[in-house]
Amino acid sequence: MSSTLSLITALLWGGCIGISSWIFLYTFSKIRLEKNREMFKPVPLLFRLFMPFLPIVRPLVNEKLFGTVMLSDENRLQMAGYDEVIPPGDFVGLRIIFFILGIVFLFIGAGAGNMMMCVIIAVLFVFFPTMWLSGVIKKRHTSIMKALPNVLDLLTLSVESGRDLLSSLRDILERRKMDPLGEELMRTFQEIQLGRKRTEALRALSKRVKQVDLSATINAIVQAEEYGVSIGQLLRIQGDMQRNKRFAMAEKLANESSVKIIIPVVICILPAVFVILMGPLAMNAIRMFQ
């Protein structure tokens, strides 16, 4: 019986320490220092704190061992829109630094005799850069999915009124508040202005962002230009499709909310209700048997 209680106590303590460590790292990830004035991309404070140590690990990053990792991180940084803010080599270096910090916490836990807490903190440190980047990519893709139907509607109205696609896109970007979709479209528009072919710039946009809805729309526009299909009609069809998809996603999330709320109810509310209702009965039963 005592061993079972000790195990339950250890698990509860481990859960509390893990949640506290996650809240600590999440809070630090939300604290921002000065923004890059050109890109307006905030960088987590933890990254800023350890960036001075990057020159120490750069020789290790340049080894062939990390070539595949650097290529993967470069693609993910492009998806997140941070490829011009954090170089891929620096991001790999930050991952190495956080991995070393995790190893240090393991040794501290082994020496101090509190291994569980240090293991949890070490795991959070090791996976923090990857989790942060995945969260940025997910948030960016969601923002693009939400903004795409409205941009397509504006493009449709402008193109059907007799203007060409690039002029319509330029006017829309000048009047819209800058968001992830606007940043990527502005980058593509600037590439076209510098002399890149429109189809190549659009394909580069699809390859860089890798958002499903945006890629489908761009592929349709490229095929329409190659086969001479009316751009206005195509944009209207794509706008309707993306809007219906956005509505379907909203309905799906609304239907899932009733299921997701069960977990916090079971973990946070039901134990308190059980204690309030069954506590007096349990106390009376204990007194009676005593």
Coordinates of C-alpha atoms in Angstrom, one line a residue:
M1 CA 0.0 0.0 0.0
S2 CA 2.8 2.4 0.9
S3 CA 4.6 1.7 -2.3
T4 CA 1.5 2.4 -4.3
L5 CA 1.0 5.7 -2.5
S6 CA 4.6 6.6 -3.1
L7 CA 4.2 5.9 -6.8
I8 CA 1.1 8.0 -7.0
T9 CA 2.8 10.8 -5.1
A10 CA 5.8 10.7 -7.4
L11 CA 3.6 10.7 -10.5
L12 CA 1.7 13.7 -9.2
W13 CA 4.9 15.6 -8.4
G14 CA 6.3 14.7 -11.8
G15 CA 3.1 16.0 -13.5
C16 CA 3.2 19.2 -11.4
I17 CA 6.9 19.8 -12.2
G18 CA 6.3 19.1 -15.9
I19 CA 3.4 21.5 -16.1
S20 CA 5.3 24.2 -14.2
S21 CA 8.4 23.8 -16.5
W22 CA 6.2 23.9 -19.6
I23 CA 4.5 27.1 -18.3
F24 CA 7.9 28.6 -17.6
L25 CA 9.2 27.8 -21.1
Y26 CA 6.0 28.9 -22.7
T27 CA 6.1 32.2 -20.8
F28 CA 9.7 32.8 -21.9
S29 CA 8.7 32.0 -25.5
K30 CA 6.1 34.8 -25.4
I31 CA 8.4 37.4 -24.0
R32 CA 9.8 39.4 -26.9
L33 CA 12.7 41.7 -27.2
E34 CA 13.1 44.4 -29.9
K35 CA 11.7 43.4 -33.2
N36 CA 13.5 43.4 -36.5
R37 CA 12.3 46.6 -38.0
E38 CA 12.4 45.3 -41.6
M39 CA 10.7 41.9 -41.0
F40 CA 8.7 42.6 -37.9
K41 CA 9.4 39.1 -36.7
P42 CA 9.6 38.6 -32.9
V43 CA 12.1 36.1 -31.6
P44 CA 11.7 34.3 -28.3
L45 CA 13.7 35.6 -25.3
L46 CA 15.3 32.2 -24.8
F47 CA 16.7 32.3 -28.3
R48 CA 18.1 35.8 -27.7
L49 CA 19.7 34.7 -24.4
F50 CA 21.7 31.9 -26.0
M51 CA 22.5 33.5 -29.4
P52 CA 25.9 34.9 -28.0
F53 CA 27.0 31.3 -27.7
L54 CA 26.4 30.5 -31.4
P55 CA 30.0 31.2 -32.5
I56 CA 31.1 28.3 -30.2
V57 CA 28.9 25.7 -32.0
R58 CA 29.2 27.1 -35.5
P59 CA 32.2 24.8 -36.4
L60 CA 30.1 21.8 -35.4
V61 CA 27.1 23.0 -37.4
N62 CA 29.2 23.2 -40.6
E63 CA 30.0 19.5 -40.4
K64 CA 28.4 17.2 -43.0
L65 CA 26.6 15.4 -40.1
F66 CA 24.1 18.2 -39.8
G67 CA 23.6 18.8 -43.5
T68 CA 20.2 17.0 -43.7
V69 CA 19.1 18.7 -40.4
M70 CA 20.0 22.1 -41.7
L71 CA 18.2 21.5 -45.0
S72 CA 15.1 20.4 -43.1
D73 CA 15.2 23.4 -40.8
E74 CA 15.7 25.7 -43.7
N75 CA 12.5 24.5 -45.3
R76 CA 10.6 24.8 -42.0
L77 CA 12.0 28.3 -41.4
Q78 CA 10.7 29.3 -44.8
M79 CA 7.3 27.8 -44.0
A80 CA 7.3 29.9 -40.8
G81 CA 8.5 33.0 -42.5
Y82 CA 11.7 33.2 -40.4
D83 CA 14.2 32.3 -43.1
E84 CA 15.4 35.9 -43.4
V85 CA 15.4 36.5 -39.6
I86 CA 17.1 33.3 -38.2
P87 CA 19.6 31.7 -40.6
P88 CA 19.3 27.9 -40.8
G89 CA 22.8 27.4 -39.4
D90 CA 21.9 29.6 -36.3
F91 CA 18.7 27.6 -35.7
V92 CA 20.6 24.3 -35.8
G93 CA 23.2 25.9 -33.5
L94 CA 20.4 26.9 -31.1
R95 CA 19.1 23.3 -31.1
I96 CA 22.6 22.0 -30.3
I97 CA 22.9 24.5 -27.4
F98 CA 19.5 23.5 -26.0
F99 CA 20.5 19.8 -26.3
I100 CA 23.7 20.5 -24.3
L101 CA 21.6 22.3 -21.7
G102 CA 19.4 19.2 -21.5
I103 CA 22.4 17.0 -20.9
V104 CA 23.6 19.4 -18.2
F105 CA 20.3 19.2 -16.4
L106 CA 20.5 15.4 -16.5
F107 CA 23.9 15.5 -14.8
I108 CA 22.5 18.0 -12.2
G109 CA 19.6 15.7 -11.5
A110 CA 21.9 12.6 -11.2
G111 CA 24.1 14.5 -8.7
A112 CA 21.3 16.1 -6.7
G113 CA 19.2 13.0 -6.5
N114 CA 16.1 14.6 -8.0
M115 CA 16.3 12.9 -11.4
M116 CA 12.6 13.1 -12.4
M117 CA 12.4 16.9 -12.3
C118 CA 15.7 17.4 -14.2
V119 CA 14.6 14.8 -16.8
I120 CA 11.4 16.7 -17.5
I121 CA 13.2 20.0 -17.7
A122 CA 15.9 18.5 -20.0
V123 CA 13.3 17.1 -22.4
L124 CA 11.5 20.4 -22.5
F125 CA 14.8 22.2 -23.3
V126 CA 15.7 19.7 -26.0
F127 CA 12.4 20.0 -27.8
F128 CA 11.7 23.7 -27.2
P129 CA 13.1 25.0 -30.5
T130 CA 11.2 22.4 -32.6
M131 CA 8.0 22.9 -30.7
W132 CA 8.3 26.7 -31.1
L133 CA 8.9 26.4 -34.8
S134 CA 6.0 24.0 -35.3
G135 CA 3.7 26.3 -33.4
V136 CA 4.7 29.2 -35.6
I137 CA 4.1 27.2 -38.8
K138 CA 0.7 26.0 -37.6
K139 CA -0.3 29.5 -36.7
R140 CA 0.9 31.0 -40.0
H141 CA -0.9 28.3 -42.1
T142 CA -4.1 28.9 -40.2
S143 CA -3.8 32.7 -40.8
I144 CA -3.2 32.1 -44.5
M145 CA -6.2 29.8 -44.7
K146 CA -8.5 32.4 -43.1
A147 CA -7.3 35.3 -45.2
L148 CA -7.1 33.6 -48.6
P149 CA -10.9 33.7 -49.5
N150 CA -11.1 37.4 -48.8
V151 CA -8.0 38.1 -51.0
L152 CA -9.4 36.0 -53.8
D153 CA -12.7 37.9 -53.7
L154 CA -10.9 41.2 -53.9
L155 CA -8.7 39.9 -56.8
T156 CA -11.8 38.6 -58.6
L157 CA -13.6 42.0 -58.4
S158 CA -10.5 43.8 -59.6
V159 CA -9.7 41.5 -62.4
E160 CA -13.3 41.3 -63.6
S161 CA -13.4 45.1 -63.7
G162 CA -10.7 45.0 -66.4
R163 CA -7.4 45.3 -64.5
D164 CA -4.5 42.8 -64.8
L165 CA -3.6 40.4 -62.1
L166 CA -0.4 42.2 -60.9
S167 CA -1.9 45.7 -60.7
S168 CA -4.8 44.2 -58.8
L169 CA -2.5 42.4 -56.4
R170 CA -0.4 45.5 -55.8
D171 CA -3.4 47.7 -54.9
I172 CA -4.8 45.0 -52.6
L173 CA -1.5 44.7 -50.8
E174 CA -1.2 48.4 -50.3
R175 CA -4.7 48.6 -48.7
R176 CA -4.6 45.5 -46.6
K177 CA -3.1 45.2 -43.1
M178 CA 0.1 43.1 -43.4
D179 CA -0.4 39.5 -42.4
P180 CA 1.4 36.2 -43.3
L181 CA -0.5 36.0 -46.6
G182 CA 0.3 39.6 -47.4
E183 CA 4.0 39.1 -46.6
E184 CA 4.3 36.1 -48.9
L185 CA 2.3 37.8 -51.7
M186 CA 4.4 41.0 -51.3
R187 CA 7.6 38.9 -51.6
T188 CA 6.3 37.2 -54.7
F189 CA 5.2 40.6 -56.2
Q190 CA 8.7 42.0 -55.6
E191 CA 10.3 39.0 -57.3
I192 CA 8.2 39.6 -60.4
Q193 CA 9.1 43.2 -60.4
L194 CA 12.8 42.3 -60.3
G195 CA 12.3 40.3 -63.6
R196 CA 11.3 36.8 -62.5
K197 CA 8.7 35.1 -64.5
R198 CA 5.2 35.2 -62.9
T199 CA 4.7 31.4 -63.1
E200 CA 8.1 30.8 -61.5
A201 CA 7.5 33.3 -58.7
L202 CA 4.1 31.7 -58.0
R203 CA 5.6 28.2 -58.0
A204 CA 8.3 29.4 -55.6
L205 CA 5.6 30.8 -53.3
S206 CA 3.9 27.5 -53.2
K207 CA 7.1 25.6 -52.6
R208 CA 8.2 28.1 -49.9
V209 CA 4.9 28.2 -47.8
K210 CA 3.6 24.7 -48.4
Q211 CA 0.1 25.5 -47.3
V212 CA -2.4 23.2 -48.9
D213 CA -5.1 25.8 -49.8
L214 CA -2.6 28.3 -51.1
S215 CA -0.8 25.7 -53.2
A216 CA -4.0 24.5 -54.8
T217 CA -5.0 28.1 -55.7
I218 CA -1.5 28.8 -57.1
N219 CA -1.5 25.6 -59.2
A220 CA -4.9 26.5 -60.6
I221 CA -3.7 30.0 -61.5
V222 CA -0.5 28.7 -63.2
Q223 CA -2.5 26.2 -65.2
A224 CA -5.0 28.9 -66.2
E225 CA -2.2 31.1 -67.5
E226 CA -0.6 28.2 -69.4
Y227 CA -3.9 27.1 -71.1
G228 CA -5.4 30.6 -71.6
V229 CA -8.3 30.2 -69.2
S230 CA -10.1 33.3 -67.9
I231 CA -8.4 34.3 -64.6
G232 CA -11.5 36.1 -63.3
Q233 CA -13.7 33.1 -63.5
L234 CA -11.0 30.9 -62.0
L235 CA -10.5 33.3 -59.1
R236 CA -14.2 33.3 -58.3
I237 CA -14.4 29.5 -58.3
Q238 CA -11.3 29.3 -56.1
G239 CA -12.7 31.9 -53.7
D240 CA -15.9 30.0 -53.3
M241 CA -14.0 26.7 -52.8
Q242 CA -11.7 28.2 -50.1
R243 CA -14.6 29.9 -48.3
N244 CA -16.6 26.6 -48.2
K245 CA -13.5 24.9 -46.9
R246 CA -13.0 27.5 -44.2
F247 CA -16.7 27.2 -43.1
A248 CA -16.3 23.4 -43.0
M249 CA -13.2 23.7 -40.8
A250 CA -15.0 26.1 -38.5
E251 CA -17.9 23.6 -38.1
K252 CA -15.5 20.8 -37.5
L253 CA -13.7 22.8 -34.7
A254 CA -17.1 23.7 -33.2
N255 CA -18.2 20.1 -33.1
E256 CA -14.8 19.0 -31.6
S257 CA -15.1 21.5 -28.8
S258 CA -17.7 19.5 -26.9
V259 CA -15.4 16.5 -26.9
K260 CA -12.2 18.4 -26.0
I261 CA -13.8 20.0 -23.0
I262 CA -14.3 16.6 -21.4
I263 CA -10.6 16.3 -20.5
P264 CA -10.3 19.5 -18.4
V265 CA -13.7 18.7 -16.8
V266 CA -12.5 15.2 -15.8
I267 CA -9.1 16.4 -14.6
C268 CA -10.0 19.7 -12.9
I269 CA -13.7 19.8 -12.0
L270 CA -14.8 16.2 -11.3
P271 CA -12.2 15.5 -8.6
A272 CA -13.2 18.7 -6.7
V273 CA -16.9 17.8 -7.0
F274 CA -16.1 14.2 -5.9
V275 CA -14.2 15.5 -2.8
I276 CA -17.1 17.9 -1.9
L277 CA -19.8 15.3 -2.3
M278 CA -18.0 12.2 -1.0
G279 CA -15.7 13.8 1.6
P280 CA -18.3 14.1 4.4
L281 CA -19.6 10.6 3.7
A282 CA -16.1 9.2 3.9
M283 CA -15.3 11.0 7.1
N284 CA -18.5 9.7 8.7
A285 CA -17.8 6.2 7.6
I286 CA -14.3 6.4 9.0
R287 CA -15.6 7.6 12.4
M288 CA -18.2 4.9 12.4
F289 CA -15.7 2.1 11.8
Q290 CA -13.3 3.6 14.4

